[in-house]
Short mmCIF file of C-alpha atoms and ligand atoms in Angstrom, two decimals:
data_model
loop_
_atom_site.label_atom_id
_atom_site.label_comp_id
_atom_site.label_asym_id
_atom_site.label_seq_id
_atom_site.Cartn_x
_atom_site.Cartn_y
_atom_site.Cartn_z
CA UNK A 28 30.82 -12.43 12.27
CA UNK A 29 29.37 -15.64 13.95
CA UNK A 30 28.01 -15.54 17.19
CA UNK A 31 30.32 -18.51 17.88
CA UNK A 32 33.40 -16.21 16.61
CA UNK A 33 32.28 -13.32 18.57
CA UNK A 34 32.61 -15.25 21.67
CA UNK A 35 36.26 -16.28 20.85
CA UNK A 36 36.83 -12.84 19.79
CA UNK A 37 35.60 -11.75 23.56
CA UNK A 38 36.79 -14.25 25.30
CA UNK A 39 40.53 -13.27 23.92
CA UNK A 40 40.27 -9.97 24.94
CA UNK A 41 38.99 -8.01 21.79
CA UNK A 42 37.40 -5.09 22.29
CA UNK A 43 33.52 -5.21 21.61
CA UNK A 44 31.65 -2.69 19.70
CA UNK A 45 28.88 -1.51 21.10
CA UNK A 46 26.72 -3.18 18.64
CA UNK A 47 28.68 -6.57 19.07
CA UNK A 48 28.65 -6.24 22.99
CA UNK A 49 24.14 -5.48 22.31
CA UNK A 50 24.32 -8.69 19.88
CA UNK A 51 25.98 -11.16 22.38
CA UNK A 52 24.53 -9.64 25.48
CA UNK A 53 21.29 -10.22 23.50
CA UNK A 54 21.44 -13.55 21.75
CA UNK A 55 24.78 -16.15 23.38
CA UNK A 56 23.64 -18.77 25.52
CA UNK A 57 23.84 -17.60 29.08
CA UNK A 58 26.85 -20.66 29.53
CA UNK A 59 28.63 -19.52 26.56
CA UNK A 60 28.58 -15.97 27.54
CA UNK A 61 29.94 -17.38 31.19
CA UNK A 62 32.48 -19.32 30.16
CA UNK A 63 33.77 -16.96 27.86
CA UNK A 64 33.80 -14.11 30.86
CA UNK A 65 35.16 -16.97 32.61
CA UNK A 66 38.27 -17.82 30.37
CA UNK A 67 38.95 -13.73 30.07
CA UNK A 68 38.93 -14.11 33.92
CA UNK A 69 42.05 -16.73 34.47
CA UNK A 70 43.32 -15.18 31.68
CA UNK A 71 43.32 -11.39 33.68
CA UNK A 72 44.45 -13.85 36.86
CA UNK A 73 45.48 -17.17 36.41
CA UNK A 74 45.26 -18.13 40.13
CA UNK A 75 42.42 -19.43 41.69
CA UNK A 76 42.67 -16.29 44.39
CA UNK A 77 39.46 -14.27 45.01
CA UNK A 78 39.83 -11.26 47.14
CA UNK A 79 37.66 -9.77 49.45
CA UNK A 80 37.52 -6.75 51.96
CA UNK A 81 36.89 -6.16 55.18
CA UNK A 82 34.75 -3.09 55.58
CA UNK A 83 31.50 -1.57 56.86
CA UNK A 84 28.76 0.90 55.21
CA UNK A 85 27.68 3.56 57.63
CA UNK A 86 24.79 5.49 56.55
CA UNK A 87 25.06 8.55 58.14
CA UNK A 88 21.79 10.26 57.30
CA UNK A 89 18.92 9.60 55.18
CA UNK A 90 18.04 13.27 54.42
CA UNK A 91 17.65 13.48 51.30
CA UNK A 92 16.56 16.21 48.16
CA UNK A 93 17.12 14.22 45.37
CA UNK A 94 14.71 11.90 45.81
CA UNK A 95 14.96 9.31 43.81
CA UNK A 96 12.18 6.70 42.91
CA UNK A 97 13.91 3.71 43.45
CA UNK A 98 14.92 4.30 46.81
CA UNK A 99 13.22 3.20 50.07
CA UNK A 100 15.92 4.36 52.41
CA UNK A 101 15.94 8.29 52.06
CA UNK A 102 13.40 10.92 53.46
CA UNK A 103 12.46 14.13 53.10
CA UNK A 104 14.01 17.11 54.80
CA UNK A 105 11.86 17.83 57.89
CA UNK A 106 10.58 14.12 57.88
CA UNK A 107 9.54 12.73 60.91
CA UNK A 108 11.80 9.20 60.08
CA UNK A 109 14.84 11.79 59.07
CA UNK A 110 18.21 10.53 61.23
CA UNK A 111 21.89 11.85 60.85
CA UNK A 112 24.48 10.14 63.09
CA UNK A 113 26.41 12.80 65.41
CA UNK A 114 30.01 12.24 64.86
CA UNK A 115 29.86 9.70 67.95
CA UNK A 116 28.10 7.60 66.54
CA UNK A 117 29.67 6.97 63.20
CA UNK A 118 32.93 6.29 64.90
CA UNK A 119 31.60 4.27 67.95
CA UNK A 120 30.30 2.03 64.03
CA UNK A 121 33.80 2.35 63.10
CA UNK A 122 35.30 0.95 66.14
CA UNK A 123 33.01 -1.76 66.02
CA UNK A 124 34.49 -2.27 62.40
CA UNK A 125 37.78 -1.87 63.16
CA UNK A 126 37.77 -4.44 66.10
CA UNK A 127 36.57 -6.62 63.28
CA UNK A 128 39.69 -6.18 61.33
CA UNK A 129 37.83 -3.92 58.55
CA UNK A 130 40.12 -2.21 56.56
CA UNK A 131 37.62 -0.21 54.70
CA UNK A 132 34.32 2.14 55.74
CA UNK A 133 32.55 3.78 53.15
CA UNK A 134 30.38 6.26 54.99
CA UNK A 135 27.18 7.14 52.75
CA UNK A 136 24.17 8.55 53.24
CA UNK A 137 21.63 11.03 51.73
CA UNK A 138 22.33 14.44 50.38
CA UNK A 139 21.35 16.35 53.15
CA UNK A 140 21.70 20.16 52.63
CA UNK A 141 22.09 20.78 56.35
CA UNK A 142 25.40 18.79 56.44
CA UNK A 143 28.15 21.46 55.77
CA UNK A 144 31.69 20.02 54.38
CA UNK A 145 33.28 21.14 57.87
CA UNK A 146 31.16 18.62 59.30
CA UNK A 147 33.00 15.37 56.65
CA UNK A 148 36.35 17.25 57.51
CA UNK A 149 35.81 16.50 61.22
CA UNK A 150 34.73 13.65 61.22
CA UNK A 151 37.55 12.15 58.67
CA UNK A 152 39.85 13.48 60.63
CA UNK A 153 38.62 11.58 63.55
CA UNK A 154 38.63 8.57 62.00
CA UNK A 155 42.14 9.10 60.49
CA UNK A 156 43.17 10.09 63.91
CA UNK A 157 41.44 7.20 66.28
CA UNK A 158 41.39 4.42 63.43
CA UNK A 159 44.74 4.84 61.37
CA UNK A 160 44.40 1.57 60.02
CA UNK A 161 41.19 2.25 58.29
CA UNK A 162 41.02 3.34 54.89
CA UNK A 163 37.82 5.83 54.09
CA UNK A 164 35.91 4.98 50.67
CA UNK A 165 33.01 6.69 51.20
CA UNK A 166 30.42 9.64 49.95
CA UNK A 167 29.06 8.87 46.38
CA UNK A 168 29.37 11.64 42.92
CA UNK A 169 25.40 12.59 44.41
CA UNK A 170 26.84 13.61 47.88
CA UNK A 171 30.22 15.41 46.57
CA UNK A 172 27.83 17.04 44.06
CA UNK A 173 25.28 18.21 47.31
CA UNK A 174 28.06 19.56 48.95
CA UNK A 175 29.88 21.26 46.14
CA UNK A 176 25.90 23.24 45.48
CA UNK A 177 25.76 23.90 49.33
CA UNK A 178 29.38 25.25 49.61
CA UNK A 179 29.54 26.97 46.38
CA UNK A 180 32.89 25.22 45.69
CA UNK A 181 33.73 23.09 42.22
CA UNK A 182 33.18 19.53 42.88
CA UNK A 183 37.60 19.72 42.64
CA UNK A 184 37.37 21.81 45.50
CA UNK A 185 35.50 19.75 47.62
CA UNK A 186 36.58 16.50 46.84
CA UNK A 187 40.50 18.52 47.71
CA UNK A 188 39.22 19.68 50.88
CA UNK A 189 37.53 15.93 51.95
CA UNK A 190 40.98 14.46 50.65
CA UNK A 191 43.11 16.59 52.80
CA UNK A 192 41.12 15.46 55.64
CA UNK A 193 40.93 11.76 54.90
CA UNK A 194 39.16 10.63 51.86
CA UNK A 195 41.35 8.31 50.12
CA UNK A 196 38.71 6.43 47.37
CA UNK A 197 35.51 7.29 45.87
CA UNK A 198 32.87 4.56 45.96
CA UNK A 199 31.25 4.63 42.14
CA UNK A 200 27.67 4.61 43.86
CA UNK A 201 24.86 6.47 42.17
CA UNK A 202 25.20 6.04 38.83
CA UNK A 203 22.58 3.84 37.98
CA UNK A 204 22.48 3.62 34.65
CA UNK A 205 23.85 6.77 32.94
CA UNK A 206 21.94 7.26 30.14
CA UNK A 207 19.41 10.80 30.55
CA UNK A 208 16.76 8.79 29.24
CA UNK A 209 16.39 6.67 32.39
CA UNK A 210 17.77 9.50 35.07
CA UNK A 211 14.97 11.40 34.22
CA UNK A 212 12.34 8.53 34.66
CA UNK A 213 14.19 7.14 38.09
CA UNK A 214 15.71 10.27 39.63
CA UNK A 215 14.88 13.39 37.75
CA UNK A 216 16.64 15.29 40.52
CA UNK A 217 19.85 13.55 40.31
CA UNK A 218 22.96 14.65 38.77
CA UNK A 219 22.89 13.74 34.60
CA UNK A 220 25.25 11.51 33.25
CA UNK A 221 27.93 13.92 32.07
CA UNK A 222 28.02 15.52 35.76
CA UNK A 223 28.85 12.29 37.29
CA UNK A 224 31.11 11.27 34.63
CA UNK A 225 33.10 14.72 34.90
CA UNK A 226 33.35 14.12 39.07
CA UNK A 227 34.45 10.73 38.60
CA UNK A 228 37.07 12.59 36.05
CA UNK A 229 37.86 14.92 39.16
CA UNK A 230 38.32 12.75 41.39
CA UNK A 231 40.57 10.35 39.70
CA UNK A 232 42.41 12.80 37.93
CA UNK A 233 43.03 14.25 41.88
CA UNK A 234 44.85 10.18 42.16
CA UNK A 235 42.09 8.70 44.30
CA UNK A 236 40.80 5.50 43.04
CA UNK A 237 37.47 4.95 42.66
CA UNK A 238 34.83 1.88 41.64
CA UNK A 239 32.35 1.91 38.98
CA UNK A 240 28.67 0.52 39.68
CA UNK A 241 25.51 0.12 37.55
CA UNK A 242 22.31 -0.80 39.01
CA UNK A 243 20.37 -2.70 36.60
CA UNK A 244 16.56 -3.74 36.69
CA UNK A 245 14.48 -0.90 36.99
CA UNK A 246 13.09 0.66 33.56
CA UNK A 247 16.13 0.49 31.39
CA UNK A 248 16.42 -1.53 27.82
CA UNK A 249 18.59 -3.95 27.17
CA UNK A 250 20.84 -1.73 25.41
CA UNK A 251 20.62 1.20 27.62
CA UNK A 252 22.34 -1.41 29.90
CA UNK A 253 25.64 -1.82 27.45
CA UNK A 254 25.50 1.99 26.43
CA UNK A 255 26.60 2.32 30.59
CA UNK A 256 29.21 0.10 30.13
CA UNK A 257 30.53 2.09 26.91
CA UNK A 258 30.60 5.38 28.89
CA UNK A 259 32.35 3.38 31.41
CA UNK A 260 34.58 1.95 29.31
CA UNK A 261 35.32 5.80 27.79
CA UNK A 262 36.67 7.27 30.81
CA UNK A 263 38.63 4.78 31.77
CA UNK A 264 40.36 4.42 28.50
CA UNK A 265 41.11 8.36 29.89
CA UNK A 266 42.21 7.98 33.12
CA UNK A 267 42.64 4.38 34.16
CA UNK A 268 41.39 5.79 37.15
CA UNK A 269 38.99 2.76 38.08
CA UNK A 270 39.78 -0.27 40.06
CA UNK A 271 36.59 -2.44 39.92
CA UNK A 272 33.43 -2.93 38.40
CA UNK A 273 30.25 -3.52 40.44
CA UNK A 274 26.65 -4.37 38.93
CA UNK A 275 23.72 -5.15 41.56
CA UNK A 276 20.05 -5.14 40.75
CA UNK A 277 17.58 -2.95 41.79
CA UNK A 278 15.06 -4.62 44.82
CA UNK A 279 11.54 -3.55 43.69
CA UNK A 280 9.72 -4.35 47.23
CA UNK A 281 9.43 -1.46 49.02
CA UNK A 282 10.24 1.60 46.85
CA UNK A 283 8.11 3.91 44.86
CA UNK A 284 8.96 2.59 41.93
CA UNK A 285 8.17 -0.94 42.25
CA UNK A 286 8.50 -3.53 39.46
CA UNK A 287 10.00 -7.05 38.58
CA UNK A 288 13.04 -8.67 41.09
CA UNK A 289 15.73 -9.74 38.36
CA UNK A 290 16.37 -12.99 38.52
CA UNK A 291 19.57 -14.71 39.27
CA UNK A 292 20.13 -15.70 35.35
CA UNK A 293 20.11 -11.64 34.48
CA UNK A 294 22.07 -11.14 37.28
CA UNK A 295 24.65 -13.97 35.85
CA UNK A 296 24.20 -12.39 31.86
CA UNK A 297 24.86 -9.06 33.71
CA UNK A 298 28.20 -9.85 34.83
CA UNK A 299 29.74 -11.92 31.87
CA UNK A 300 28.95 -9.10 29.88
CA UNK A 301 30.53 -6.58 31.56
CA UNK A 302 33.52 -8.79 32.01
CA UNK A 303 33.84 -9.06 28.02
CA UNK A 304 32.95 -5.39 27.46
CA UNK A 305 34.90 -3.40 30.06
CA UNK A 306 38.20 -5.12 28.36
CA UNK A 307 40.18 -2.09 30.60
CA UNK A 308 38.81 -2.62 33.88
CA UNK A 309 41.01 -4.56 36.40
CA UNK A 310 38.37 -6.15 38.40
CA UNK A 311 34.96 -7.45 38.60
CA UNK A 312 32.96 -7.55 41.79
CA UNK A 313 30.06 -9.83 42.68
CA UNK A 314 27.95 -7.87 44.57
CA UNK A 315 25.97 -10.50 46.39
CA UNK A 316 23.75 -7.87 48.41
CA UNK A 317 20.78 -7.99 46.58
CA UNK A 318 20.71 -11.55 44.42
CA UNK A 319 22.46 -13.66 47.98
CA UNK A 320 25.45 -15.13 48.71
CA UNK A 321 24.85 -18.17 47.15
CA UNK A 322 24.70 -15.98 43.51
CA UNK A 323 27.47 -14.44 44.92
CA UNK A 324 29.13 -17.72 44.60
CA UNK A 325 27.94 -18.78 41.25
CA UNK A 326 29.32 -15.03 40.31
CA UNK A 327 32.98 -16.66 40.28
CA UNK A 328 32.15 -18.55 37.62
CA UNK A 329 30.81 -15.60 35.31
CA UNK A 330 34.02 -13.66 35.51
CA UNK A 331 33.89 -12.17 38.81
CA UNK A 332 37.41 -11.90 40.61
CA UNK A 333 36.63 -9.99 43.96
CA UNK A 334 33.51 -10.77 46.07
CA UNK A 335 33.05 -7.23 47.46
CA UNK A 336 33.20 -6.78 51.18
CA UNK A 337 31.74 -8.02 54.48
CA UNK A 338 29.47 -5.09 54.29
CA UNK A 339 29.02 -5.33 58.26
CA UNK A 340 26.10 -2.70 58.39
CA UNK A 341 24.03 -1.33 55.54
CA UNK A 342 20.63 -0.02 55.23
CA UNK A 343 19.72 1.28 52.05
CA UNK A 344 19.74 -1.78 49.89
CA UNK A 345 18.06 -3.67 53.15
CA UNK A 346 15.70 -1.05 53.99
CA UNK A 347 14.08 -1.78 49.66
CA UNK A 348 13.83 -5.46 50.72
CA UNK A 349 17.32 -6.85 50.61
CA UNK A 350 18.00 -9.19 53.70
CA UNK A 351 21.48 -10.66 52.78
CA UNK A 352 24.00 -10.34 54.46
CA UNK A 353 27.67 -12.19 55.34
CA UNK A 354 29.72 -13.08 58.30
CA UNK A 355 33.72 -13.44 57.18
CA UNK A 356 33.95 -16.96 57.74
CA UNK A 357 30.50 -17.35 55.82
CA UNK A 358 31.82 -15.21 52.58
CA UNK A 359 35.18 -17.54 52.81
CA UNK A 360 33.40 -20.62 53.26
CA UNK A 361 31.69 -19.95 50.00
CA UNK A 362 34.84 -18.92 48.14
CA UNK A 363 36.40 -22.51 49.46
CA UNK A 364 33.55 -24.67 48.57
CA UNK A 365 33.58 -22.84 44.47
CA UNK A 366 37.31 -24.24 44.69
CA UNK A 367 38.76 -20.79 45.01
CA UNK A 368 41.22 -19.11 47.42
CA UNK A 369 39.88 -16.41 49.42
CA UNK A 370 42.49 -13.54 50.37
CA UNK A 371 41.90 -10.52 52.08
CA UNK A 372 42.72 -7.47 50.13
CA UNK A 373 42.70 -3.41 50.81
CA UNK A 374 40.69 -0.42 49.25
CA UNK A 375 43.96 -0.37 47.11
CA UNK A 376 43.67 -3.94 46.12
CA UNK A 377 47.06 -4.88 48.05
CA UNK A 378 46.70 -8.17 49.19
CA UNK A 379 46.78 -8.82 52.72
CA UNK A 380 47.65 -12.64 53.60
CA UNK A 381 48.41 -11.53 57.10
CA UNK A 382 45.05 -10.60 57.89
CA UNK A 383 43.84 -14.67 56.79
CA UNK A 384 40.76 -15.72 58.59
CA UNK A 385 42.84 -18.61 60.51
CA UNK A 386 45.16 -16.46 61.78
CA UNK A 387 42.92 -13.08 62.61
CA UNK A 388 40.08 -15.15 64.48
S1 SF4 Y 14 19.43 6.71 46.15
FE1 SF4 Y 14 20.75 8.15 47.26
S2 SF4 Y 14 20.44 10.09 46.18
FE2 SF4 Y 14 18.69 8.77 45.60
S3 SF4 Y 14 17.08 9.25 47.11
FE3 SF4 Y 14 18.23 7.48 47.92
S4 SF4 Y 14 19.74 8.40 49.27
FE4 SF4 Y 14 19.00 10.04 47.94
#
């Protein structure tokens, strides 16, 4: 098939193979790979509406035994630097959240082996309790994984337990790219690629949604990249249990690992592939942490439908050299001026045009 017919094929809504998805990932022009993710996007949602959420990331601890080599934020147990929140201080974050309008807090930190899951029961139920309005999409496959090893439980059991107290979505954080290959070069400690596929399973298969990430840019190939999105693309042909995908790039500046920043045109290729590819995910998300609003913007263009969340407070992405970061009217301002609408939305992706920036400030 023509590269040119590919495209169309794409762009229409056929489903890639995973050596057609390598070929145009590979070889289109970055602007026909765009507008092609581009036209499957108004054809997915043929309004000019972007949604966004209002939420905060609270990292609670950066304890951590996993370890993992592209990470700046975690430390050892028994480090000097080592923090965890008391429960006070989480929600006194959460009330500054909340009096922000956030919707959303996804509450993440390391895996800490001293944190029991009585602790996350508490404290969910605090924040169900004091913050009703709040939805919590927090802890990662990495932490529910930590605590299932600590408690002795089944990951099932835990994530049970955590939703009976509060939990309502699973952020898809820690994947990285899941192919064993490059776990065992990046984070040799971490969970493999089958274990946080089979949580994911869990925890969708329990009804909470969840959200699919990749981070991109550290030692992986090319097609390591699209062999992600093909897992990704696996389970959710299973259990349609995913509401968004997220790609971000890996900041090389203060982490063990080091290496090249990707630029803003891999960043762009990223995301109009995955848009073509993951044919059965609902949404795409421009995660403008690490490549700045301003990619963030040019993301709408490359088949992005959601620009993420405020992200009020976050420190793991900053602390490896990050510095972006968004006030609401900033993020909606950006929206406006790409000639879209911006619209609040919840974890759930229920749009909420009450909470509009004109009427909530
Ligand atoms: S990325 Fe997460 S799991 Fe890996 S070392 Fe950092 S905090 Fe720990």
């Amino acid at each position: 098939m023509s590269l040119a017919n590919l495209l169309d094929k794409a762009a229409t809504g056929g489903r890639l193979s995973f050596d057609e998805g390598v070929r145009l990932y590979k070889d289109a022009p970055l602007h026909e790979l765009g507008a092609a993710a581009n036209h499957r996007r108004f054809a997915m949602y043929p309004t000019r509406d972007v949604t966004y959420v209002i939420d905060t990331t609270i990292n609670y601890t950066n304890v951590c035994n996993v370890h993992c080599t592209f990470c700046a934020f975690f430390r050892p147990e028994k480090h000097g630097e080592g923090y965890t929140m008391s429960h006070d201080e989480v929600i006194s974050r959460v009330k500054f959240a909340a009096d922000q309008g956030a919707t959303q807090i996804m509450i993440q930190g390391g895996v800490n082996p001293e944190i029991r899951i009585e602790w996350f029961e508490a404290l969910f139920n605090r924040v169900r309790a004091e913050f009703p309005n709040v939805d919590i999409h927090s802890l990662s496959v990495s932490e529910i994984n930590g605590l299932s090893k600590v408690e002795g439980m089944t990951p099932t059991a835990v994530l049970e337990r955590l939703m009976a107290a509060g939990l309502k979505s699973l952020p898809g954080a820690g994947a990285e790219i899941l192919v064993e290959r490059v776990r065992k070069r990046i984070s040799a400690r971490k969970i493999k690629p089958d274990e946080w596929l089979g949580i994911m399973r869990d925890a969708q298969k329990l009804g909470m949604p969840t959200t699919a990430t990749m981070m991109f840019g550290s030692i992986e190939t090319l097609e390591e990249r699209i062999e992600h999105l093909n897992v990704m693309r696996e389970l959710q042909d299973e259990t349609h249990g995913f509401t968004a995908f997220i790609p971000w790039y890996y900041v090389p500046f203060k982490t063990p690992l080091r290496g090249q920043e990707s630029t803003g045109l891999d960043y762009l290729r990223v995301l109009a592939i995955s848009r073509l590819y993951l044919d059965n995910f609902p949404h795409l998300q421009a995660s403008w942490l690490t490549p700045g609003l301003k990619m963030g913007q040019l993301a709408l263009f490359y088949g992005c439908d959601d620009m993420g969340g405020t992200i009020l407070e976050e420190r793991v992405v900053t602390l490896a050299g990050s510095t972006n970061e968004a006030t609401r009217k900033q993020l909606e301002q950006l929206v406006i001026s790409a000639g879209f609408n911006p619209i609040v939305r919840d974890t759930y992706w229920n749009l909420r045009p009450e909470m509009a920036l004109a009427t909530a400030s």
